[in-house]
Short mmCIF file of C-alpha atoms in Angstrom, two decimals:
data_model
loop_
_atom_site.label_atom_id
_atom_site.label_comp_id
_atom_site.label_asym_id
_atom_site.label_seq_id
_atom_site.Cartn_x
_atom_site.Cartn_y
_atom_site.Cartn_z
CA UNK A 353 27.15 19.92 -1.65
CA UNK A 354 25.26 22.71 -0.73
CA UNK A 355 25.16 24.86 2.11
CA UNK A 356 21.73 25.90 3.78
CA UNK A 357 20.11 27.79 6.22
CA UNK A 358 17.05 25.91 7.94
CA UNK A 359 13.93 28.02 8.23
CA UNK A 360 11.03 25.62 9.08
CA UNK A 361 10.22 24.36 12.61
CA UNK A 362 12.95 21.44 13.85
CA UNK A 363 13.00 18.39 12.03
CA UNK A 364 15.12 15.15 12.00
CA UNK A 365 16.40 14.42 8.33
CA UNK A 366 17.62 10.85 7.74
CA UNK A 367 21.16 10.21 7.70
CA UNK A 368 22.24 13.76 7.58
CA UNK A 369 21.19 15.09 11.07
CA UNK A 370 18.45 17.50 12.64
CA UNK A 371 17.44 20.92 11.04
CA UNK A 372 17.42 23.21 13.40
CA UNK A 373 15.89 26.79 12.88
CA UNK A 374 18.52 29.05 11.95
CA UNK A 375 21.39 27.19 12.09
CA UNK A 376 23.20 26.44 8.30
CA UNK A 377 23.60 22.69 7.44
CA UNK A 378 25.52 21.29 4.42
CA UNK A 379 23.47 18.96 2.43
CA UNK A 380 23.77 17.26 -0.70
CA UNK A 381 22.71 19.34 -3.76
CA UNK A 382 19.36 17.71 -5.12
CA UNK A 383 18.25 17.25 -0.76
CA UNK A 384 19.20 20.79 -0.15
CA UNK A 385 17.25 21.83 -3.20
CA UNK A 386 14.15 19.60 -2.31
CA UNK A 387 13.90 21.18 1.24
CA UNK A 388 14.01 25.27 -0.42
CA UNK A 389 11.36 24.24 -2.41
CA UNK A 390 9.34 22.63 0.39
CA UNK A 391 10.26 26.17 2.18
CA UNK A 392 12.21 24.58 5.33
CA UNK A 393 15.35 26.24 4.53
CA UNK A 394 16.77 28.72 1.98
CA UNK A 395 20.53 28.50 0.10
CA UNK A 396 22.34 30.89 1.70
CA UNK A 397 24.64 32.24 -1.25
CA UNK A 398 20.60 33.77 -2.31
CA UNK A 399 19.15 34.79 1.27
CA UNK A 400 23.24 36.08 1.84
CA UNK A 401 22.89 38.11 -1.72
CA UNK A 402 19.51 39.50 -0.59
CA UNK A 403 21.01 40.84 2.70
CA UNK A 404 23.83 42.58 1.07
CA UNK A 405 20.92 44.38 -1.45
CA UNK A 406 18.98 45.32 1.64
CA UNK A 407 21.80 46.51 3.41
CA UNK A 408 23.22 48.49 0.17
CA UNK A 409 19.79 50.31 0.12
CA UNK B 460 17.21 -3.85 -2.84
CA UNK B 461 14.27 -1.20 -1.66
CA UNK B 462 13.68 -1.49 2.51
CA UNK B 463 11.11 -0.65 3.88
CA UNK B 464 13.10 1.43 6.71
CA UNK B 465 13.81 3.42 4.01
CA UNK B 466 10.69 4.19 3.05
CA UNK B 467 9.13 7.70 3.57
CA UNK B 468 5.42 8.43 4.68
CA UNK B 469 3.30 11.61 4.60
CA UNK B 470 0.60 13.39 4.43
CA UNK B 471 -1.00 17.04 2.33
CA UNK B 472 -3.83 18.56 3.26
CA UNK B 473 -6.05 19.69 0.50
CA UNK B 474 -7.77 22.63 -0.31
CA UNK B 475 -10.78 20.99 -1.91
CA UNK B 476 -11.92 17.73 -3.14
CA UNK B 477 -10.32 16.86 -6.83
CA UNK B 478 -7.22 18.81 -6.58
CA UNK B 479 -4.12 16.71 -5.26
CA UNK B 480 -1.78 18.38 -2.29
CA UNK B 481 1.35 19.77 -3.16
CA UNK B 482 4.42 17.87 -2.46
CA UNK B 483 6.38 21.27 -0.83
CA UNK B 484 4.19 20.35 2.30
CA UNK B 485 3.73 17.02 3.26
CA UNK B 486 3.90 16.22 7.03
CA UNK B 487 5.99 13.01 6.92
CA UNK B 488 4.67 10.38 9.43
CA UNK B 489 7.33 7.92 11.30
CA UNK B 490 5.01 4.53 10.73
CA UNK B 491 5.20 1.38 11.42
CA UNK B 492 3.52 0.25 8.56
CA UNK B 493 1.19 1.63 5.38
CA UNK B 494 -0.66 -0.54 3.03
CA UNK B 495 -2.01 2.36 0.87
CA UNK B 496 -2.98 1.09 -2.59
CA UNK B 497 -4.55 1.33 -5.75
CA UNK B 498 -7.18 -0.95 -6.85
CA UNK B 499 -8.37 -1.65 -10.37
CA UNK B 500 -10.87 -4.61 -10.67
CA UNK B 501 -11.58 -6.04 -13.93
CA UNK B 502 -15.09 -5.22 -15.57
CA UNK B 503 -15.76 -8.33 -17.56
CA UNK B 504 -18.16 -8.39 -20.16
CA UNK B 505 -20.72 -10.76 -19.93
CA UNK B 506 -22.11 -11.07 -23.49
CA UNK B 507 -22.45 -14.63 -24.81
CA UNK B 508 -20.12 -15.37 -27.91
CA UNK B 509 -20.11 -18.68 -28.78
CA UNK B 510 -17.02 -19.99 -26.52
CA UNK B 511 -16.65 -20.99 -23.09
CA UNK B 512 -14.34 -18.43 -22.50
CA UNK B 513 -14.91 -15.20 -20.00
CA UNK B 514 -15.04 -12.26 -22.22
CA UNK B 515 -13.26 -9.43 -22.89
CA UNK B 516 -11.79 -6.98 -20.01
CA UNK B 517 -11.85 -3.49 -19.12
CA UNK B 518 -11.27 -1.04 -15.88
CA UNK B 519 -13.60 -0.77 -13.85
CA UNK B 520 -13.99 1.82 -11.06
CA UNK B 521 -10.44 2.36 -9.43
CA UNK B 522 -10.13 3.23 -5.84
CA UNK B 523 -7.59 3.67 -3.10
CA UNK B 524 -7.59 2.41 0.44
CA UNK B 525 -5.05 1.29 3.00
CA UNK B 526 -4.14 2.56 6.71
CA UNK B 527 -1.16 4.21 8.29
CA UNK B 528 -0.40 2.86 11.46
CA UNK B 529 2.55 4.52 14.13
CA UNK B 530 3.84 4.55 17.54
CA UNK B 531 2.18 8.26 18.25
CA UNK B 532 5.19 10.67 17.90
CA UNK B 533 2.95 14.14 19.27
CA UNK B 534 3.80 16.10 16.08
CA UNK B 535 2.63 13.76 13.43
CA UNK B 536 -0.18 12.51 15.57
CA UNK B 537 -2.03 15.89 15.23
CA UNK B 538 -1.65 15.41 11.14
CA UNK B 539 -3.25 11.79 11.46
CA UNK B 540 -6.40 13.41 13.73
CA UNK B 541 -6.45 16.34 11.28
CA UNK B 542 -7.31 13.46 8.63
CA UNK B 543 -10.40 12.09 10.50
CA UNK B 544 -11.46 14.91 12.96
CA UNK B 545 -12.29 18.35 13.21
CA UNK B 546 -9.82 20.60 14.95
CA UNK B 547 -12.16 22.22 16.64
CA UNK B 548 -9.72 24.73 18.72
CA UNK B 549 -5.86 25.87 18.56
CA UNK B 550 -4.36 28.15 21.43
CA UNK B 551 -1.05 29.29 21.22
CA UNK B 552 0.46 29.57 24.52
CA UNK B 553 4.69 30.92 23.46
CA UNK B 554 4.75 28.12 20.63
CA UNK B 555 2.94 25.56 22.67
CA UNK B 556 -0.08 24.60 20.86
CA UNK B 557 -3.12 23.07 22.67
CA UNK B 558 -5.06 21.68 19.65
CA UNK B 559 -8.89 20.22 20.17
CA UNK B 560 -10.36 17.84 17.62
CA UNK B 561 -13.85 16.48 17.78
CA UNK B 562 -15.96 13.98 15.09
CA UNK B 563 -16.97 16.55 12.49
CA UNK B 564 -20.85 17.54 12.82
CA UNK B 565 -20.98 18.84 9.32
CA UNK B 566 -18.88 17.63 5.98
CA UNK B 567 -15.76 18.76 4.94
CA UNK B 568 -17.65 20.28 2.04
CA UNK B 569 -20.58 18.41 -0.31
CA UNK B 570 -17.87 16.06 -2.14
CA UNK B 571 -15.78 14.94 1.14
CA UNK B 572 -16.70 13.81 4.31
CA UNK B 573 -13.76 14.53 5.74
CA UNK B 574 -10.69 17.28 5.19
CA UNK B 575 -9.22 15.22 1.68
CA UNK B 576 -5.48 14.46 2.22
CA UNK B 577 -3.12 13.19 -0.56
CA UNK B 578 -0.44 10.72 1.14
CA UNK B 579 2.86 10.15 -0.22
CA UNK B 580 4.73 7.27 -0.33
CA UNK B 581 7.80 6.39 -1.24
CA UNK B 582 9.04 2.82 -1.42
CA UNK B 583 12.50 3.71 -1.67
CA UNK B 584 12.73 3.10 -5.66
CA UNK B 585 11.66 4.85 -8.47
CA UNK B 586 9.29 7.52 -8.16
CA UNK B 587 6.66 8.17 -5.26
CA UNK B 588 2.99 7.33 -5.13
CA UNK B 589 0.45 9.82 -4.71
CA UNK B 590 -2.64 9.16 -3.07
CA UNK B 591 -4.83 11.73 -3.38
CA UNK B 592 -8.39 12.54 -2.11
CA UNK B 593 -8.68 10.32 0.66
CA UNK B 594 -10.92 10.49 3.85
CA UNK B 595 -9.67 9.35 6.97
CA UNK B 596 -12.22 6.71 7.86
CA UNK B 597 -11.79 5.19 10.66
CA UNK B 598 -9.28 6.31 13.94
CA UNK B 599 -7.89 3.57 16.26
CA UNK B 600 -5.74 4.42 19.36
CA UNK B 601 -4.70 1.35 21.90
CA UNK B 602 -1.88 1.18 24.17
CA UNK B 603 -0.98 -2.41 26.52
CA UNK B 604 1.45 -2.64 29.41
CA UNK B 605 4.54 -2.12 28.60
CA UNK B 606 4.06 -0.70 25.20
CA UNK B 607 3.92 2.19 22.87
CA UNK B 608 0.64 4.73 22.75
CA UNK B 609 0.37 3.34 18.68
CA UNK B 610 -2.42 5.03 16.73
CA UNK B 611 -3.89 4.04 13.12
CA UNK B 612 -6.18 5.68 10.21
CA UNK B 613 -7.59 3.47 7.48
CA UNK B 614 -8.19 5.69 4.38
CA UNK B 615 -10.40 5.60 1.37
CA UNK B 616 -10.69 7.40 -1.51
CA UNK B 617 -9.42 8.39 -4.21
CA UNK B 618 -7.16 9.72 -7.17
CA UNK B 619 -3.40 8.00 -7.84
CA UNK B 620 -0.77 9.68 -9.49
CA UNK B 621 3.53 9.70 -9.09
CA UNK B 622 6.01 12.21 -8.65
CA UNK B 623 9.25 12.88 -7.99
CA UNK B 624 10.29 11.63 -4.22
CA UNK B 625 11.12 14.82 -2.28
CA UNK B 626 13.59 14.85 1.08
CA UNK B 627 12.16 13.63 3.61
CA UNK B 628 12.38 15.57 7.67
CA UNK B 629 10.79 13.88 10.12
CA UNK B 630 9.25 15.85 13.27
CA UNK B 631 11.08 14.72 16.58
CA UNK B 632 10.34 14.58 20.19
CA UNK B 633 9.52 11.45 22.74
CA UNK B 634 6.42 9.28 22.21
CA UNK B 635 4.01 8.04 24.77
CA UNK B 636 4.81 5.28 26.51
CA UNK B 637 2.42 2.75 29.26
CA UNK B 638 4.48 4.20 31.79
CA UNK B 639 3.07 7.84 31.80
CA UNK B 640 -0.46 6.62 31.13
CA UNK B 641 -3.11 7.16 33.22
CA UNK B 642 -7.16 6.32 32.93
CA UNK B 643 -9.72 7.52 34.77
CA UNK B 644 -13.66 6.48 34.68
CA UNK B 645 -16.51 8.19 35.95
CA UNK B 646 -13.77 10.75 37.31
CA UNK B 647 -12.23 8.26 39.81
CA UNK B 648 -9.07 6.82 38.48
CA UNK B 649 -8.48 3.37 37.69
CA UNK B 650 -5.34 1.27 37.79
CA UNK B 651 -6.50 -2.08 37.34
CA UNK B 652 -6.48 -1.29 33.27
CA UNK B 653 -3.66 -3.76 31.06
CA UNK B 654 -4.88 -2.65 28.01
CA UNK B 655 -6.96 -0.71 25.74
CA UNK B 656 -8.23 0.36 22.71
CA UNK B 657 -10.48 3.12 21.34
CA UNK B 658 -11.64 2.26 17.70
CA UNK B 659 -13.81 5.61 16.00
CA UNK B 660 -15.69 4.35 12.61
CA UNK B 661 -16.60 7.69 10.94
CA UNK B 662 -20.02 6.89 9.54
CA UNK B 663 -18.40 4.24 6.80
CA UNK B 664 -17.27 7.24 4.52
CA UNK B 665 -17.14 5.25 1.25
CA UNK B 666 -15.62 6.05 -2.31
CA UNK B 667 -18.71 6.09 -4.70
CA UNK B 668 -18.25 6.83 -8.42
CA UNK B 669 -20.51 8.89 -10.97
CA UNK B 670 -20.91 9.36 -14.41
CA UNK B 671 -18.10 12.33 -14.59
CA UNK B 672 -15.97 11.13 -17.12
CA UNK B 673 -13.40 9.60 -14.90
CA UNK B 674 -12.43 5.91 -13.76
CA UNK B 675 -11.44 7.51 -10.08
CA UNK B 676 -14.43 8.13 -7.52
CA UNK B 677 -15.87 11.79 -7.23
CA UNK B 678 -17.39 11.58 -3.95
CA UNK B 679 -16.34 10.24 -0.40
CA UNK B 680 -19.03 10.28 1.85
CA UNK B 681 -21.24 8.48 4.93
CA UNK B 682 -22.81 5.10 4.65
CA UNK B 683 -24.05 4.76 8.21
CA UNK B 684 -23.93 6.34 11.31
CA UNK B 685 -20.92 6.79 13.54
CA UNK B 686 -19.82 4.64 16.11
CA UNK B 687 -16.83 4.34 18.89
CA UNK B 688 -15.95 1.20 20.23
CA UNK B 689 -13.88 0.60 23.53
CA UNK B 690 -11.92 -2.66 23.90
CA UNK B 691 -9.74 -3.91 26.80
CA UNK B 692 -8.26 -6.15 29.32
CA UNK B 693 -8.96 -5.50 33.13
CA UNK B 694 -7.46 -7.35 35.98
CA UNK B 695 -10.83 -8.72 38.05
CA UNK B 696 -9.41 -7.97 41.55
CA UNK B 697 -12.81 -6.21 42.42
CA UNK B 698 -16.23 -6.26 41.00
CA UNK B 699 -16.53 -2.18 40.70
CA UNK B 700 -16.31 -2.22 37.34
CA UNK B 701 -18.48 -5.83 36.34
CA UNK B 702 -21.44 -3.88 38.29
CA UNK B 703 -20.97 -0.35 36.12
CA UNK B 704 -21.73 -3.13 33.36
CA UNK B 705 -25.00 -4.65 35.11
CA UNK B 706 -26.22 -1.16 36.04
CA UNK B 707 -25.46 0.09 32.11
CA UNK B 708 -24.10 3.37 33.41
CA UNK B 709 -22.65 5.87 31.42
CA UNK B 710 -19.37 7.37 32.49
CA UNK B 711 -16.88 9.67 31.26
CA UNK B 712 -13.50 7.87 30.09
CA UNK B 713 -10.53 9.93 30.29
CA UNK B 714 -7.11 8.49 29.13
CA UNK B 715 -3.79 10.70 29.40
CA UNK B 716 -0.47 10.78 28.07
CA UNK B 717 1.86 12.72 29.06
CA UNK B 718 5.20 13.12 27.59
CA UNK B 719 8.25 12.22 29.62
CA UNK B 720 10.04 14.87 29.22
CA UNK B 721 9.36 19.20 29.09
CA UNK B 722 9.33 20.60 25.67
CA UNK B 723 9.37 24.27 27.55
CA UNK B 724 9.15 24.83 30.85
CA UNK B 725 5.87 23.17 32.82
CA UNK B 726 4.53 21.75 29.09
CA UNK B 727 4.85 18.33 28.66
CA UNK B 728 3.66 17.13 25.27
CA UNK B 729 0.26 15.64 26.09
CA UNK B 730 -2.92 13.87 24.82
CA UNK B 731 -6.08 13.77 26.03
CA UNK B 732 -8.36 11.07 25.20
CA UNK B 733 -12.08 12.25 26.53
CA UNK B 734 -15.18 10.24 25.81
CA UNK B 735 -18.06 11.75 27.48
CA UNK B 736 -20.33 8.58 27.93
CA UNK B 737 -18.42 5.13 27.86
CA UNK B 738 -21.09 2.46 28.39
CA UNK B 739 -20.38 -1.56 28.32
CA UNK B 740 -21.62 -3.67 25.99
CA UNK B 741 -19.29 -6.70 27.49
CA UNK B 742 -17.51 -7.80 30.43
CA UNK B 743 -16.43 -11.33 30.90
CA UNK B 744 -14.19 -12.31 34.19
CA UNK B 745 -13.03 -15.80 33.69
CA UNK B 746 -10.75 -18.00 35.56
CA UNK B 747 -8.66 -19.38 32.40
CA UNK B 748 -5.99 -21.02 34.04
CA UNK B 749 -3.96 -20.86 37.50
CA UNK B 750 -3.30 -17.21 37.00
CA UNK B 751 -4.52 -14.10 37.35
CA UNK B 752 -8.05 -13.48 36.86
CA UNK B 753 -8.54 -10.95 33.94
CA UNK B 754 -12.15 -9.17 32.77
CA UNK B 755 -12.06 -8.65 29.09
CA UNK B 756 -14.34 -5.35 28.13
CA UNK B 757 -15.46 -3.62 24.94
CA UNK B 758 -17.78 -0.64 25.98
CA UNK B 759 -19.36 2.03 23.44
CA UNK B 760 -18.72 5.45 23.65
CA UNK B 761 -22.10 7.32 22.95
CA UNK B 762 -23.15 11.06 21.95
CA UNK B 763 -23.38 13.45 24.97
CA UNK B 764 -25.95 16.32 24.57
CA UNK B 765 -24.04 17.93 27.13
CA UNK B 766 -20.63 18.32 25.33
CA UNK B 767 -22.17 17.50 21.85
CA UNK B 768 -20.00 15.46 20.76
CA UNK B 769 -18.86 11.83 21.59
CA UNK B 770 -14.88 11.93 21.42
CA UNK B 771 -12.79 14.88 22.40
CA UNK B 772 -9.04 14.79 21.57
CA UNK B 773 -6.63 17.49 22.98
CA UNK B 774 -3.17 17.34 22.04
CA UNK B 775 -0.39 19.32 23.15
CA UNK B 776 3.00 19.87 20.96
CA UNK B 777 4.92 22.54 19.32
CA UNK B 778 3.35 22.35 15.47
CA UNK B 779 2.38 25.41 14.56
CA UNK B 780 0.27 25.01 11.43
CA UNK B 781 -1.58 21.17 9.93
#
């Protein structure tokens, strides 16, 4: 499982719930993947890792 | 065991004729059904051989066609228009979007008629089928007592390929139903309406094929000229509209759904169906049994000079981008 933040605009994916913008959603691995490559949501062990660099600069 | 239910739906807007959308943005349409498919008749050769049997076989010009037909769910509706109409206008009101689309009056570019859309489907095994550089050719919208707003494209085109299925997120919010559906003709409204159904025929775009090195076709474009066609049921309970048909007028038609419920505050998810001229090409009261008497109508709608077009759609949801 994977744990992701949702991005795009509210949508309803089968069997696992609605993606809503900015909330985090756990999703299995090879869904979660599919849907940060189609750009509606981002893992957030990256986008977390990328806050911590901004904030460090 | 593959269901249907299970089965995924969308479309990709292209860039250009010839190069296939990319699967990161499909807008996944909640359908009722889609009959999109590949087509490869047999080119037989004909030469005489000394047997009675037909000769040998090869490919002969593949093509794709099918339709996509839904209840309208606002969202995905504006994807299906985007596929056979111009979007003419888009204003963003604090993430409301008021979205115009008219009949194109120039192609997509000089390959395509219309925008070319790859659709996806996935028939819950294996990989997913690509569809790619189809025209939306033809636009149906009809909605009966008691009943869904449902709406239908037919497609042609085009390229085939398969990829990997992708997750699938559907876009939510209420669809149109009879209840919040109103009609109005000539600008007076009219509630003696059962049924109807507005039919657009984009010029017969047709697939044609040309010596380019490839079995898949390398233009869509127009075979004829465009045409809208009204059909529907009206109960005869006074002769108002059986003289518009004697006197041939030519009225404005204005259909509109409204969603049930606010998506902000005042905004109601809406559609506007506007057809400047509607004129009748059939009306037929007839006392068929005991019942009810009922006028059956199909009406055309024609070209206004004033508006320049013939069909105005404005839809109101929360997509941002098609």
């Amino acid at each position: 499982m994977k744990t992701v933040k949702w991005i795009g605009e509210s949508r309803m994916i089968p069997n696992y719930g609605m993606g809503v913008a900015g909330e985090t959603k756990v999703l299995p691995v090879d869904i979660a993947d599919s849907f940060i490559k189609q750009g509606l949501a981002e893992d957030v062990k990256t986008s977390a890792k990328k806050t911590t660099k901004k904030e460090s600069e | 065991m593959p269901y249907g239910q299970k089965s995924n739906t969308g479309i990709i807007f292209q860039d250009s004729y010839g190069t296939a959308g990319d699967t990161s943005s499909i807008h996944f349409i909640p359908n009722l059904s889609e009959s999109l498919k590949l087509s490869i008749p047999p080119l037989i050769s004909e030469n005489m051989r000394g047997v009675f049997d037909e000769g040998d076989t090869y490919e002969g010009p593949r093509t794709v066609d099918g339709s996509i037909e839904t209840e309208a769910q606002p969202i995905a509706l504006g994807a299906l228009f985007k596929s056979v109409l111009e979007e003419t206008s888009n204003v963003n009101s604090d993430g409301i979007y008021t979205r115009t689309f008219k009949p194109r009056t120039s192609d997509f570019d000089e390959k395509s008629a219309n925008n070319p859309v790859t659709a996806y489907a996935y028939r819950d095994t294996g990989s997913a089928m690509l569809y790619s550089d189809l025209n939306g050719a033809m636009l149906e919208l009809g909605i009966a007592n008691g009943e869904f707003l449902k709406a239908k494209v037919d497609y042609v085109g085009g390229e085939f390929s398969q990829s990997a299925s992708v997750a699938a997120s559907y876009p939510v919010g209420k669809r149109w139903t009879w209840d919040t559906t109103s009609v109005s003709l000539g600008g007076s409204a009219v509630d003696e309406i059962m049924d109807m159904t507005i039919s657009l025929d984009d010029g017969g775009l047709e697939a044609s094929h040309t010596l380019n090195n490839s079995k898949y076709p390398s233009r869509i474009k127009r075979t004829s000229m465009r045409s809208i066609s009204v059909s529907g049921t009206l109960k005869f309970e006074n002769q108002d509209e059986y003289q518009e048909f004697i006197s041939q007028s030519e009225r404005e038609l204005i259909m509109t759904f409204k969603g049930a419920t606010e998506i902000q505050s005042g905004y109601n998810e809406e559609l506007i169906v506007k057809l400047p001229l509607m004129r009748y090409e059939e009306a037929a009261p007839a006392a068929e049994g005991a019942g009810y008497i009922e006028m059956s109508v199909t009406a055309k709608g024609k070209y206004s000079v004033d508006s320049g077009s013939s069909m105005e759609l404005t839809l109101v949801n929360t997509q941002a981008n098609y």
